[in-house]
Structure formats: C-alpha cells, structure tokens
mmCIF file of C-alpha atoms in Angstrom:
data_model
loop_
_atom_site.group_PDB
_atom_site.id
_atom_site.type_symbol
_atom_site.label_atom_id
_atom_site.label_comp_id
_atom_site.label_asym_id
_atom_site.label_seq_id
_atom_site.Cartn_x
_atom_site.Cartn_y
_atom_site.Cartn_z
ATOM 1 C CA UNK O 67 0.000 0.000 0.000
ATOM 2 C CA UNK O 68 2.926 2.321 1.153
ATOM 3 C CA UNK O 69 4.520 1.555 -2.763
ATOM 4 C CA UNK O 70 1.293 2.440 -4.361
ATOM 5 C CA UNK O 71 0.501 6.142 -2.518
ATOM 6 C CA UNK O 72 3.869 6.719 -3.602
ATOM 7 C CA UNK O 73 3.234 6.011 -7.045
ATOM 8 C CA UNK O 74 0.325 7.853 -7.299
ATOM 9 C CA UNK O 75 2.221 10.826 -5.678
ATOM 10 C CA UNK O 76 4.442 11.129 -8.216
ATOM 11 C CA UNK O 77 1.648 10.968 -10.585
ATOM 12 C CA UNK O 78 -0.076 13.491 -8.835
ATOM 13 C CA UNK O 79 3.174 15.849 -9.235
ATOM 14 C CA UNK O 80 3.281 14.884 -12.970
ATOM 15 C CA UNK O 81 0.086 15.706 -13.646
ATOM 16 C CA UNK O 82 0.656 19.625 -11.854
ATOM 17 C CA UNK O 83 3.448 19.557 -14.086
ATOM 18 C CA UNK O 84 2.063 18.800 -17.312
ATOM 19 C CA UNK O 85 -0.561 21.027 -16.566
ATOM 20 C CA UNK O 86 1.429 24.016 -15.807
ATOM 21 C CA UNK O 87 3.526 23.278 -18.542
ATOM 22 C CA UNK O 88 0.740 23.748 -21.008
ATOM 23 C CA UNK O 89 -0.088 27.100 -19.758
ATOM 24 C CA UNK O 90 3.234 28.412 -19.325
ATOM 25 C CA UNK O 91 3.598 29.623 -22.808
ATOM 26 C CA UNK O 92 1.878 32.255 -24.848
ATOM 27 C CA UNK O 93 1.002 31.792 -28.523
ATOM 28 C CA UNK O 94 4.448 33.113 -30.427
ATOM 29 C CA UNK O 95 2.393 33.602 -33.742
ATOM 30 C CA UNK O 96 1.000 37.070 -34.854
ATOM 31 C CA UNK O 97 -2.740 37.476 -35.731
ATOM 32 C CA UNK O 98 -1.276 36.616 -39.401
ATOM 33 C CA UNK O 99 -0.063 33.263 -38.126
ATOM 34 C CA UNK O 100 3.880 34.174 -38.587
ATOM 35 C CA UNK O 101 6.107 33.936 -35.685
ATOM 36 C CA UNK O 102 6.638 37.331 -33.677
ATOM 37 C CA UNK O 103 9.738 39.181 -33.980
ATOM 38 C CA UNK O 104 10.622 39.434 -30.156
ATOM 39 C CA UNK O 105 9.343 35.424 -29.882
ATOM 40 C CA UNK O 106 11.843 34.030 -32.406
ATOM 41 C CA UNK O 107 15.149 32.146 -30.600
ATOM 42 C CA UNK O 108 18.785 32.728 -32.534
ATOM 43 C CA UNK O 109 22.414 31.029 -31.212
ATOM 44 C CA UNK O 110 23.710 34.215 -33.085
ATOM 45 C CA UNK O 111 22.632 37.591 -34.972
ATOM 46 C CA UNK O 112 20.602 36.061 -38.018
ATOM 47 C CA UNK O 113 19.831 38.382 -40.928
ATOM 48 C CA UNK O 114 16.154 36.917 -42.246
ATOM 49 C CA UNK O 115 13.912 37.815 -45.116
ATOM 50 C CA UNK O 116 10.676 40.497 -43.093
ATOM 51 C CA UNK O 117 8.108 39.181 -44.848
ATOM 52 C CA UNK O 118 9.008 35.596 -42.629
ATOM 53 C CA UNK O 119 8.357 37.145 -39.557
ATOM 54 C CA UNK O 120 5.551 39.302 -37.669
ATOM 55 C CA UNK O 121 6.431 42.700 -36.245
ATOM 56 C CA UNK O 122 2.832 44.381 -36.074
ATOM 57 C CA UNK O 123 1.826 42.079 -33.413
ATOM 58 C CA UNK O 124 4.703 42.861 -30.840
ATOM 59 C CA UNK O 125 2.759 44.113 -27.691
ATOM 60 C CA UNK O 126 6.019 45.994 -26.038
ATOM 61 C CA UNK O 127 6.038 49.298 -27.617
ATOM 62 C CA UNK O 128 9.783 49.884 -27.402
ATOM 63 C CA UNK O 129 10.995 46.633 -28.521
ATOM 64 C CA UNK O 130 8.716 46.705 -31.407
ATOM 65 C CA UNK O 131 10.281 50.438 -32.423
ATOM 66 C CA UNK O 132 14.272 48.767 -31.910
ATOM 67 C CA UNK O 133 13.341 45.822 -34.378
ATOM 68 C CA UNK O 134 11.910 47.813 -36.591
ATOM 69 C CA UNK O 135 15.238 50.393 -36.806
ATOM 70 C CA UNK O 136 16.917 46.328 -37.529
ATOM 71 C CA UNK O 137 14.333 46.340 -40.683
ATOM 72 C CA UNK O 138 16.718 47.206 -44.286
ATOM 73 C CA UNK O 139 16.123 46.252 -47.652
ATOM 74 C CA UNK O 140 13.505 44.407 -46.786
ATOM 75 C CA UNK O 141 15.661 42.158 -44.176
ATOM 76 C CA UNK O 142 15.448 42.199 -40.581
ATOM 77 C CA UNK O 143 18.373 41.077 -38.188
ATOM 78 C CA UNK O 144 17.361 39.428 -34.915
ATOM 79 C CA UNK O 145 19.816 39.160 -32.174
ATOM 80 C CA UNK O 146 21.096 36.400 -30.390
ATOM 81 C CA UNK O 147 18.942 35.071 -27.715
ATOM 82 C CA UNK O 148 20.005 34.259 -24.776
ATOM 83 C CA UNK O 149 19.546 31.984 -21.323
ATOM 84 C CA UNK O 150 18.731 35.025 -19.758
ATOM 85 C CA UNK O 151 16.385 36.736 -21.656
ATOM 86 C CA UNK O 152 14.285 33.651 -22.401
ATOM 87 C CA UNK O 153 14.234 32.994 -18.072
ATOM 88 C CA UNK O 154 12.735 36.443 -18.250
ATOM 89 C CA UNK O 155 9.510 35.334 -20.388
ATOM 90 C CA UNK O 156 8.948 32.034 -17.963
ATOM 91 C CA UNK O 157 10.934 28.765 -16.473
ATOM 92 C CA UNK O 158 9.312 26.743 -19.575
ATOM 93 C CA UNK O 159 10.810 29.244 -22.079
ATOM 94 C CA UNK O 160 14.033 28.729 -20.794
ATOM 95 C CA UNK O 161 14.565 25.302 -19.397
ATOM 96 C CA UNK O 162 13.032 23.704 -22.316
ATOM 97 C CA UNK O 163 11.824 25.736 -25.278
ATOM 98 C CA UNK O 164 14.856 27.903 -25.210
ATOM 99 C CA UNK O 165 17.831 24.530 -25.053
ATOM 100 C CA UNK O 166 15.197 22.654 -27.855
ATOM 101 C CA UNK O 167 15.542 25.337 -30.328
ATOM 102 C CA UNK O 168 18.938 26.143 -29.940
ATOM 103 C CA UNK O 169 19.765 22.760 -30.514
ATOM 104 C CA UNK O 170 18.255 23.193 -34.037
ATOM 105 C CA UNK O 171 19.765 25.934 -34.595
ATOM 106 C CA UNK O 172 23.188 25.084 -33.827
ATOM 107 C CA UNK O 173 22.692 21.764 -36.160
ATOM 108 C CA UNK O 174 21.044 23.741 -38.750
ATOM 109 C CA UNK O 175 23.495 26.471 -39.031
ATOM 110 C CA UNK O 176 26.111 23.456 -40.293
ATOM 111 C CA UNK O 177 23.305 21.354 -42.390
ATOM 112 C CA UNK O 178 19.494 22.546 -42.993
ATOM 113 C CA UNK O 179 16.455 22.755 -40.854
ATOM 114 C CA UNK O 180 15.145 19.310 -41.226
ATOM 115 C CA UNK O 181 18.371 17.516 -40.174
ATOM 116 C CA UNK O 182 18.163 19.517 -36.992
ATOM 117 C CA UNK O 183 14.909 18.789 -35.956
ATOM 118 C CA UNK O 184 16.080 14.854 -37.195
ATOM 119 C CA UNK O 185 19.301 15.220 -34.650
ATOM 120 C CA UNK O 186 17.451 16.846 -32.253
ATOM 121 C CA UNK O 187 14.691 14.299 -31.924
ATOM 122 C CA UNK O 188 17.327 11.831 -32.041
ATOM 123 C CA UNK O 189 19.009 13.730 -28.695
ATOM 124 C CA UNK O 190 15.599 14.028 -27.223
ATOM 125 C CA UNK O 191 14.407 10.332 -27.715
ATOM 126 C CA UNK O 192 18.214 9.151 -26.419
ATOM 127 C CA UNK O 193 17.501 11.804 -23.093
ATOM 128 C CA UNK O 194 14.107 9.895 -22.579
ATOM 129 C CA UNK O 195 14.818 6.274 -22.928
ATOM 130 C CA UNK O 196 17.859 6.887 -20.258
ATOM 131 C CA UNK O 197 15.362 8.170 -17.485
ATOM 132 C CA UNK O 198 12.306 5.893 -18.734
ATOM 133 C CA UNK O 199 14.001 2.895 -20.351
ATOM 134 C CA UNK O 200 12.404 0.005 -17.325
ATOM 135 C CA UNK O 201 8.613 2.162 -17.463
ATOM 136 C CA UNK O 202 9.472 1.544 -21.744
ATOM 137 C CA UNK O 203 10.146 -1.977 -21.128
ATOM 138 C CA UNK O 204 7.276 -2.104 -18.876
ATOM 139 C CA UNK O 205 4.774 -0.544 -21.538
ATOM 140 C CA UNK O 206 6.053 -3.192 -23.523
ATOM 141 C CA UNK O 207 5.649 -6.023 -21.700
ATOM 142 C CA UNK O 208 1.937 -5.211 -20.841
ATOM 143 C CA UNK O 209 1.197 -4.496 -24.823
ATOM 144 C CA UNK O 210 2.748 -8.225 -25.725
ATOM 145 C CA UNK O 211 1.217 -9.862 -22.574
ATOM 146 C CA UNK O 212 -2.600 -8.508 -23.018
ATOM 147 C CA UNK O 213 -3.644 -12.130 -23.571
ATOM 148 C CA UNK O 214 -2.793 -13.476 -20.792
ATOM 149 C CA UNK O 215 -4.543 -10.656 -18.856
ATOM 150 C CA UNK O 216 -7.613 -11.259 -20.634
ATOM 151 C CA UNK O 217 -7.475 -14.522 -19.602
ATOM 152 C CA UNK O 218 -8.099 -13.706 -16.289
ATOM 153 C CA UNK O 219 -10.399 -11.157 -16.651
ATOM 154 C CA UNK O 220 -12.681 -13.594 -18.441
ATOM 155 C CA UNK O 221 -11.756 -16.083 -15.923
ATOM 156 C CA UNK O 222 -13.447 -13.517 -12.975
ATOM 157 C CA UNK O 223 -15.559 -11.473 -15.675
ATOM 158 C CA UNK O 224 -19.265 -12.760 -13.982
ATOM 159 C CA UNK O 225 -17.681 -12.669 -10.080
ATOM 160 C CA UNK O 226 -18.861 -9.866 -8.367
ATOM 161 C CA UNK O 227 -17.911 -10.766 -5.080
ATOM 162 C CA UNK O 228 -15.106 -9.154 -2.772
ATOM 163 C CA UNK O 229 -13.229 -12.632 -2.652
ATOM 164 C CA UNK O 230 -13.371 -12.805 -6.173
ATOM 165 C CA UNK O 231 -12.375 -9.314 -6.809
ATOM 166 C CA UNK O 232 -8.999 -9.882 -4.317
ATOM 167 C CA UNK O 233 -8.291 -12.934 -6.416
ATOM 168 C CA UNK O 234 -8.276 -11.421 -9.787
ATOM 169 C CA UNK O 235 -6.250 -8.928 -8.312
ATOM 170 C CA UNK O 236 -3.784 -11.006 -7.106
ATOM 171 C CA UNK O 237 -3.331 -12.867 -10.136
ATOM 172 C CA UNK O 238 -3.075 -9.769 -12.118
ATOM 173 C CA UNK O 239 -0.137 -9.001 -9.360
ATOM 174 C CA UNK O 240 1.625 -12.241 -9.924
ATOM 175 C CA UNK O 241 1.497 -11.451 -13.868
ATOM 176 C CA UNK O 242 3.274 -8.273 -13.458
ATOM 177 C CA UNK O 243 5.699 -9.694 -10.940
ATOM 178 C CA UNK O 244 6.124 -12.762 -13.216
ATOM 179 C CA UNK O 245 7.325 -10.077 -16.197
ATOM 180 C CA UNK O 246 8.183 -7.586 -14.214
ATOM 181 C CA UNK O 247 5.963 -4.729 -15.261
ATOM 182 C CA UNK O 248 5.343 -1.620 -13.657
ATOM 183 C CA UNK O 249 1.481 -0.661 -14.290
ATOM 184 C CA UNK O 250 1.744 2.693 -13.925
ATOM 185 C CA UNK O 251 5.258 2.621 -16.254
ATOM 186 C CA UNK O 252 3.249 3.729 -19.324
ATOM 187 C CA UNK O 253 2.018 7.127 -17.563
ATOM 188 C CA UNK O 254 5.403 8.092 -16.619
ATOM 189 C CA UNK O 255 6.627 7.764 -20.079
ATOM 190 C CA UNK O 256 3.412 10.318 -21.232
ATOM 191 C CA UNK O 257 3.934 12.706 -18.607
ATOM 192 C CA UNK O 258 7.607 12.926 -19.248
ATOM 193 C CA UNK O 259 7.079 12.961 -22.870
ATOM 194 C CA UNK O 260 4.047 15.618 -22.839
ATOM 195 C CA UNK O 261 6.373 18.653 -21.906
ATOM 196 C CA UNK O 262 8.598 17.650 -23.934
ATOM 197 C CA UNK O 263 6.802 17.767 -26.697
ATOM 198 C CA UNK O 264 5.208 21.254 -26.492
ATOM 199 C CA UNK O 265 8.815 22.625 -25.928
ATOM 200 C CA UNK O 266 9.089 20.776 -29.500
ATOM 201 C CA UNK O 267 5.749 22.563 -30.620
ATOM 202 C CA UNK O 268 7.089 26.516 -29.265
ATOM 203 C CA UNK O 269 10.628 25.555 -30.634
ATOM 204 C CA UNK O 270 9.890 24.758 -34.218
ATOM 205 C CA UNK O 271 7.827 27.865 -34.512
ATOM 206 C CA UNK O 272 10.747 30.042 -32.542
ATOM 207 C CA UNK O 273 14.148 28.637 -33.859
ATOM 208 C CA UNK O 274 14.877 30.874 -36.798
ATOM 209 C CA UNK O 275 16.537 27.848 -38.545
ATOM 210 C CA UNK O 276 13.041 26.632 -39.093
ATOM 211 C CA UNK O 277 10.861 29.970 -39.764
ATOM 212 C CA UNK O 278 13.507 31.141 -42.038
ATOM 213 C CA UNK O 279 14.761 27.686 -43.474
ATOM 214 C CA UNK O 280 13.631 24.298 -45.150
ATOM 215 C CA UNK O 281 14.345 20.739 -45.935
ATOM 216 C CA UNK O 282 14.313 19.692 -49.381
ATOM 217 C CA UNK O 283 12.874 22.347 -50.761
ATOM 218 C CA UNK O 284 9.486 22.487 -47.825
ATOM 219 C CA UNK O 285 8.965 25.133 -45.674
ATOM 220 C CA UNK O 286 8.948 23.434 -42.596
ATOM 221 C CA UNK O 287 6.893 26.437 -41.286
ATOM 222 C CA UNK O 288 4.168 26.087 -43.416
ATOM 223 C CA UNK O 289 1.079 23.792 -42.452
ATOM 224 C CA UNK O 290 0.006 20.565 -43.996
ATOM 225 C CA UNK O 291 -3.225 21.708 -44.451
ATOM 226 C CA UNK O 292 -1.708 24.590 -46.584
ATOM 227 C CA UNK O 293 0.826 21.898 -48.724
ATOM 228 C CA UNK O 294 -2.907 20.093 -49.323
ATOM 229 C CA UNK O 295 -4.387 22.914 -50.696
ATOM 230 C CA UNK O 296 -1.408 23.897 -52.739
ATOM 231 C CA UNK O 297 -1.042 19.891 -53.524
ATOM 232 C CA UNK O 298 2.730 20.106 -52.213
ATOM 233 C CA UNK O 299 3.732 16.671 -52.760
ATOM 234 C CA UNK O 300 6.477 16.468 -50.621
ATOM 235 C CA UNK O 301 4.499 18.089 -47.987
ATOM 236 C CA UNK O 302 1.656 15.355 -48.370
ATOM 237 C CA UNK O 303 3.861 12.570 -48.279
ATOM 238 C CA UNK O 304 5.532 13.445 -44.732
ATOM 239 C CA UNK O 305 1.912 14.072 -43.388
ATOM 240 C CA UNK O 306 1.298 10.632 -44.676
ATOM 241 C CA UNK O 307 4.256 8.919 -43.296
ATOM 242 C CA UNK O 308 3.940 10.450 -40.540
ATOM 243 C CA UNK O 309 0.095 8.945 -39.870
ATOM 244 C CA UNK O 310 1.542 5.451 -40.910
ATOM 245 C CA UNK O 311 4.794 5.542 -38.634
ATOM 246 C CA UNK O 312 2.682 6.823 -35.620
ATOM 247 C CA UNK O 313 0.222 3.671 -36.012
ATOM 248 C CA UNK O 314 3.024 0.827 -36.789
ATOM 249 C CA UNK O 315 4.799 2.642 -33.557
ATOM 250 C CA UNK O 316 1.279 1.515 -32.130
ATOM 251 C CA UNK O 317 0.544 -1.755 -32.834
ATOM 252 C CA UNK O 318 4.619 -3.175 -33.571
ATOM 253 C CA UNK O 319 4.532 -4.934 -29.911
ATOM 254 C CA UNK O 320 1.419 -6.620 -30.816
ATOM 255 C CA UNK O 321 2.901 -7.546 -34.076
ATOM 256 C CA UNK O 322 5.963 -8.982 -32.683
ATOM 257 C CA UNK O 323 4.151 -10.910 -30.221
ATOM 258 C CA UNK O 324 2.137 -12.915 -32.500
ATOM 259 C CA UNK O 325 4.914 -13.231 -35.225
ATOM 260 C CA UNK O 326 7.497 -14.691 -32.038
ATOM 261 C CA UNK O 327 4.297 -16.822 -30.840
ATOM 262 C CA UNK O 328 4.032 -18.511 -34.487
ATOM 263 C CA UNK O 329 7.807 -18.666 -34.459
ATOM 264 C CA UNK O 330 8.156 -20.521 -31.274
ATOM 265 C CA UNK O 331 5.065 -22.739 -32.121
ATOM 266 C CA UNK O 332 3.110 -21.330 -29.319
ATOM 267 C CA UNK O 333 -0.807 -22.479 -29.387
ATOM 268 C CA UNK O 334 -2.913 -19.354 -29.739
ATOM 269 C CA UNK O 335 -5.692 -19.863 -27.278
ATOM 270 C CA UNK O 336 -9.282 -18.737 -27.893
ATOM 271 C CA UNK O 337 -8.949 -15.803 -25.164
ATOM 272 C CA UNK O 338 -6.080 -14.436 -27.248
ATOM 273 C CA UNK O 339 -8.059 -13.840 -30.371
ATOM 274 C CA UNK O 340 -9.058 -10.243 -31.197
ATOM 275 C CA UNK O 341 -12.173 -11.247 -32.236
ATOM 276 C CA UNK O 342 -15.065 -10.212 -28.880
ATOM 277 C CA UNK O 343 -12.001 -9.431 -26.993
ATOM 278 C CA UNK O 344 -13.216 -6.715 -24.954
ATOM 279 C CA UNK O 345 -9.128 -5.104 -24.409
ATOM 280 C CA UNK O 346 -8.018 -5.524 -27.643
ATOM 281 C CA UNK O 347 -11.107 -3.803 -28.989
ATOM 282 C CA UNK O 348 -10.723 -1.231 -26.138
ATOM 283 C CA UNK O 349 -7.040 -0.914 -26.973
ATOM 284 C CA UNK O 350 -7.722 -0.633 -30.950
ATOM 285 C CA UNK O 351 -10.076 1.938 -30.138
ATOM 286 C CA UNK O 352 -7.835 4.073 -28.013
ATOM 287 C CA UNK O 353 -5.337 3.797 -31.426
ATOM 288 C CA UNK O 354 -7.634 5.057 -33.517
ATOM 289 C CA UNK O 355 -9.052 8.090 -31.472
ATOM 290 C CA UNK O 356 -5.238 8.839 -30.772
ATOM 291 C CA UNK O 357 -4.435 8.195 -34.440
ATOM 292 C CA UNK O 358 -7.210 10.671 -35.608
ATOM 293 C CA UNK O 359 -7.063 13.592 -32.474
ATOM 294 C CA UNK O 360 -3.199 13.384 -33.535
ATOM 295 C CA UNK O 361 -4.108 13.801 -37.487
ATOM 296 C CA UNK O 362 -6.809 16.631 -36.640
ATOM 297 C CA UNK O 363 -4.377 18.416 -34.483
ATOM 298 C CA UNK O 364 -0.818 18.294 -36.692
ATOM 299 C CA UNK O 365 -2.812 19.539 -39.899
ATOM 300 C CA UNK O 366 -3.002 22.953 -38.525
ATOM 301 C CA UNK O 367 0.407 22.663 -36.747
ATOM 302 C CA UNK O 368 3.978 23.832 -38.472
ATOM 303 C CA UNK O 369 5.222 21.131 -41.113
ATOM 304 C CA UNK O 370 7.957 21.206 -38.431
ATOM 305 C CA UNK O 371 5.662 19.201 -35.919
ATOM 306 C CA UNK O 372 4.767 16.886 -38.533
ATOM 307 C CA UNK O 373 8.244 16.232 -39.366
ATOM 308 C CA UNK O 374 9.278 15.594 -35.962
ATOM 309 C CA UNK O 375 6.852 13.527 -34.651
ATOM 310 C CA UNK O 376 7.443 11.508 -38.119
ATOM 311 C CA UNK O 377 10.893 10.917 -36.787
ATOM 312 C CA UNK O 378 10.194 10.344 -33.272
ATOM 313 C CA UNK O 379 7.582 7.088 -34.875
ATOM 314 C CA UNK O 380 10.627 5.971 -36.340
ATOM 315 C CA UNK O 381 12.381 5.701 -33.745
ATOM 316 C CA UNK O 382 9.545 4.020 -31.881
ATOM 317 C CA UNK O 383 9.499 1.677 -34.083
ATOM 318 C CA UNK O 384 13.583 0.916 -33.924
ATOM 319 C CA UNK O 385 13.321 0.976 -30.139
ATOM 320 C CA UNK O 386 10.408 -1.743 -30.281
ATOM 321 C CA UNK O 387 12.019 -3.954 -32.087
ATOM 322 C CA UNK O 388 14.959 -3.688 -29.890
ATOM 323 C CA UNK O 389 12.965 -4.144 -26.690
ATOM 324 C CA UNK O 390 11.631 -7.294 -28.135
ATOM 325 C CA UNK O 391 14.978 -8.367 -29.074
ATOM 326 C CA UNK O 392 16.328 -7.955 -25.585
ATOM 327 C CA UNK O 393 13.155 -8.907 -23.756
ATOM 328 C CA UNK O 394 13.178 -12.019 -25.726
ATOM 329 C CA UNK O 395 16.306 -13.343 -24.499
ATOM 330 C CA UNK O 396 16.142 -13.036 -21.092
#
C-alpha cells in the first residue's frame, strides 16, 4: 500500500506539471499566423527575409520600435537570444523551449532545418529512454502480454464478489511480478514525454533555422493543411508517413508478439483472439481516437511538428524492435 501512494504521488506531481507546462507559454504567432519578432530564438545575430516574420503584433512598444530600426532592404536582423532573456519570459521558455531550439539551430546552421529537428529528436528520444528505459520496457511487456490478462479477466468477468475481486487482483499481481511490469510505467513515459513535446511545438515555430529555413525544398513552417491545398507533394507525403509511422509505432509490440508466438510454435488460445475481446477492442479503439485527435491536431500545426513527430515514430518503431529483441532473451 505504502509503494502504491507513492506512485500515485508522483503521478499526482506529474500531472501539476504537465498542466502548468501547457499554460506556461503564450502563442508566439501574430494574428497573421507568422512567428513574432521578439518570440523568435537565434544562437547568433541572423539576418532573415521580413516578410518571414511578424512585427505588427509585438505588444512591447519599445521593442517593437528597436526591431523595426533592424528592418533594411527588406531584411530584418534578430539578435542572439540568450539563457537570460528567455528565463525572463517564464521557467518553460528557458529550461526547455529555449535549449530545444537552440539545438536546431546550432545543427542547422552546419546542415538545414530538417536535419536539426532529425538530430534533435534523435538527442531528445536518447535523453528519454535513459530516465524511462524500465517504465518503456514495462509498456512493452503489458502491450505483448494482453492475452494473458484477458485470460483472467474472463476467468473472474461474472464474479462480483469481494473474494473474487482480491483474487483477480492477485493474479493480475503475480502477472506483473512474473514479467516484471510496472502498471503505472506507461504514464510516466506520457507525462515525461508531454512537456517535452510542447517545448518541440514553441521551438519549431521560434528557432529561426526553421521559420527562415527548409528541408528539401518544404517550408517546414508552413502547415500541412496549406501543402494540401497547394497539392505540395512532398508536404503530403511526410503528413502521410507520418500517420503510418505513428500507427506501426502503435501496434509493432502486438505484431511482434504474435509473429514470435508462431515462431516458437506457441498455441494461440481462444482468449487471445481479437475477435469479442473486450481489451483488444478497447485498446484498438484508443489507437484510432489517438491516431485521428493526432491527425486533426498536426494539420493545422507547423510542417515542423509533422516532421518531428514523423521521426520520433521511427524511432519508436527501432526501439520496439529492440525491446523485443532484448526482452526475448532473457
């Protein structure tokens, strides 16, 4: 009992985090959906095309008047931003939106914009697994061993007594035990990987590499919604990709359960079919509502976004089958 209020304290802490997180940033666009002048991150003076940017929008009367005297020839320079200044605007700003785009930037400056936010993911993904990698392993485990879960379920599925009820969960306790999974494992992972990602969100629209740069020939600060209506091929087929990688990423530990079942000769019993299984319907339906609230939201969201979380499937996808790997030997 002691274990679990201590698990559900730290998820209690995550959760204040993630929410305060999500508020902790103001919307960096101007009313014409460009990035503001005085919101954009640099590693070093840039010199940028105006019409990328939004000055109109700047609120502060007296930086808005010093970026415009920056404004020649139709170019504007934007200075260097530093640790300090970005403290100023908020902790989020500078302990994660501010390191996040300066990472691209720094990459970019020696390549282009999209193999910064590629090497950045990669340094991102890399940062998480080393703080996460047993609650990965865990999430793992629990997608390959849903079977035998339901199993038990079914077994205790018409039981409503209290004995019944503190066998099932016992049972359910020697399964984890027996695989060593952490049930609330998966939750860390999201609330760790929430921030994260919204620092990803404010830095692609703030690093100048991106609002000024591209990756084979795509604005990377243009929408996919706007590449759809222009019928930007290139553009498309990330979107695409992206949607695809993001539901193998999904159902890959499910996939390489069955496929290492059929390889070891393993007897599929009728509680491990999909069909009327009430969690694998459950869990096909959470896919699909993730699948589609992720497809809804990155189609108004900076090519950027689309790009990176296109990566970060990728790698998903990589680390699963290197989880199984591992997890099948021992």
């Amino acid at each position: 009992m002691k274990q679990f209020l201590q698990k559900k304290a730290k998820l209690v802490f995550l959760c204040m985090l993630v929410l305060l997180t999500c508020t902790a940033c103001a919307n960096p666009r101007g009313k014409d959906g460009k990035t503001r002048a005085d919101q954009i991150i640099a590693s070093e003076e840039t010199t940028i095309d105006v019409n990328q940017i939004n000055i109109s929008d700047i609120t502060d009367k007296a930086e808005k008047k010093e970026l415009k005297k920056q404004v020649k020839d139709g170019k504007i320079t934007i200075p260097a931003t530093t640790f300090k200044s970005s403290m100023s605007h908020g902790w989020f700003d500078g302990l994660i939106v501010w390191p996040i785009a300066q990472i691209i930037n720094l990459v970019s400056a020696k390549t282009d914009a999209g193999v910064g936010i590629i090497v950045t993911t990669l340094l991102i993904q890399m940062l998480v697994f080393v703080f996460t990698r047993k609650s990965q392993m865990s999430t793992q485990r629990m997608q390959e061993i849903q079977p035998e879960i339901q199993r038990i379920q079914d077994k205790y599925k018409d039981k409503t007594d209290e004995r019944s009820k503190m066998q099932m969960a016992q049972e359910m306790q020697n399964i984890y035990q027996k695989y060593d999974i952490h049930p609330f494992g998966s939750m860390l992972v999201t609330f760790i990987q929430l921030p994260i990602m919204m620092g990803m969100y404010y830095a692609t629209m703030r690093a100048v590499s991106v609002v000024s740069g591209s990756f084979i020939g795509i604005s990377l600060f243009g929408t996919p919604i706007e590449g759809i209506k222009a019928l930007n091929i290139p553009c498309i087929i990330i979107y695409v990709l992206m949607v695809i990688f993001y539901i193998v990423s999904m159902k890959l530990p499910q996939w390489l359960k069955k496929w290492q079942d059929k390889k070891d000769n393993v007897k599929v019993k009728k509680y491990a079919q999909n069909d009327g299984n009430p969690m694998a319907n459950s869990m096909n339906m959470y896919m699909y509502f993730m699948t589609g609230m992720i497809c809804i939201m990155y189609i108004s969201w900076p090519m950027a976004m689309s790009f990176y979380w296109l990566v970060s499937s990728v790698i998903r996808v990589a680390q699963s089958l290197i989880l199984h790997q591992i997890m099948n030997k021992k």
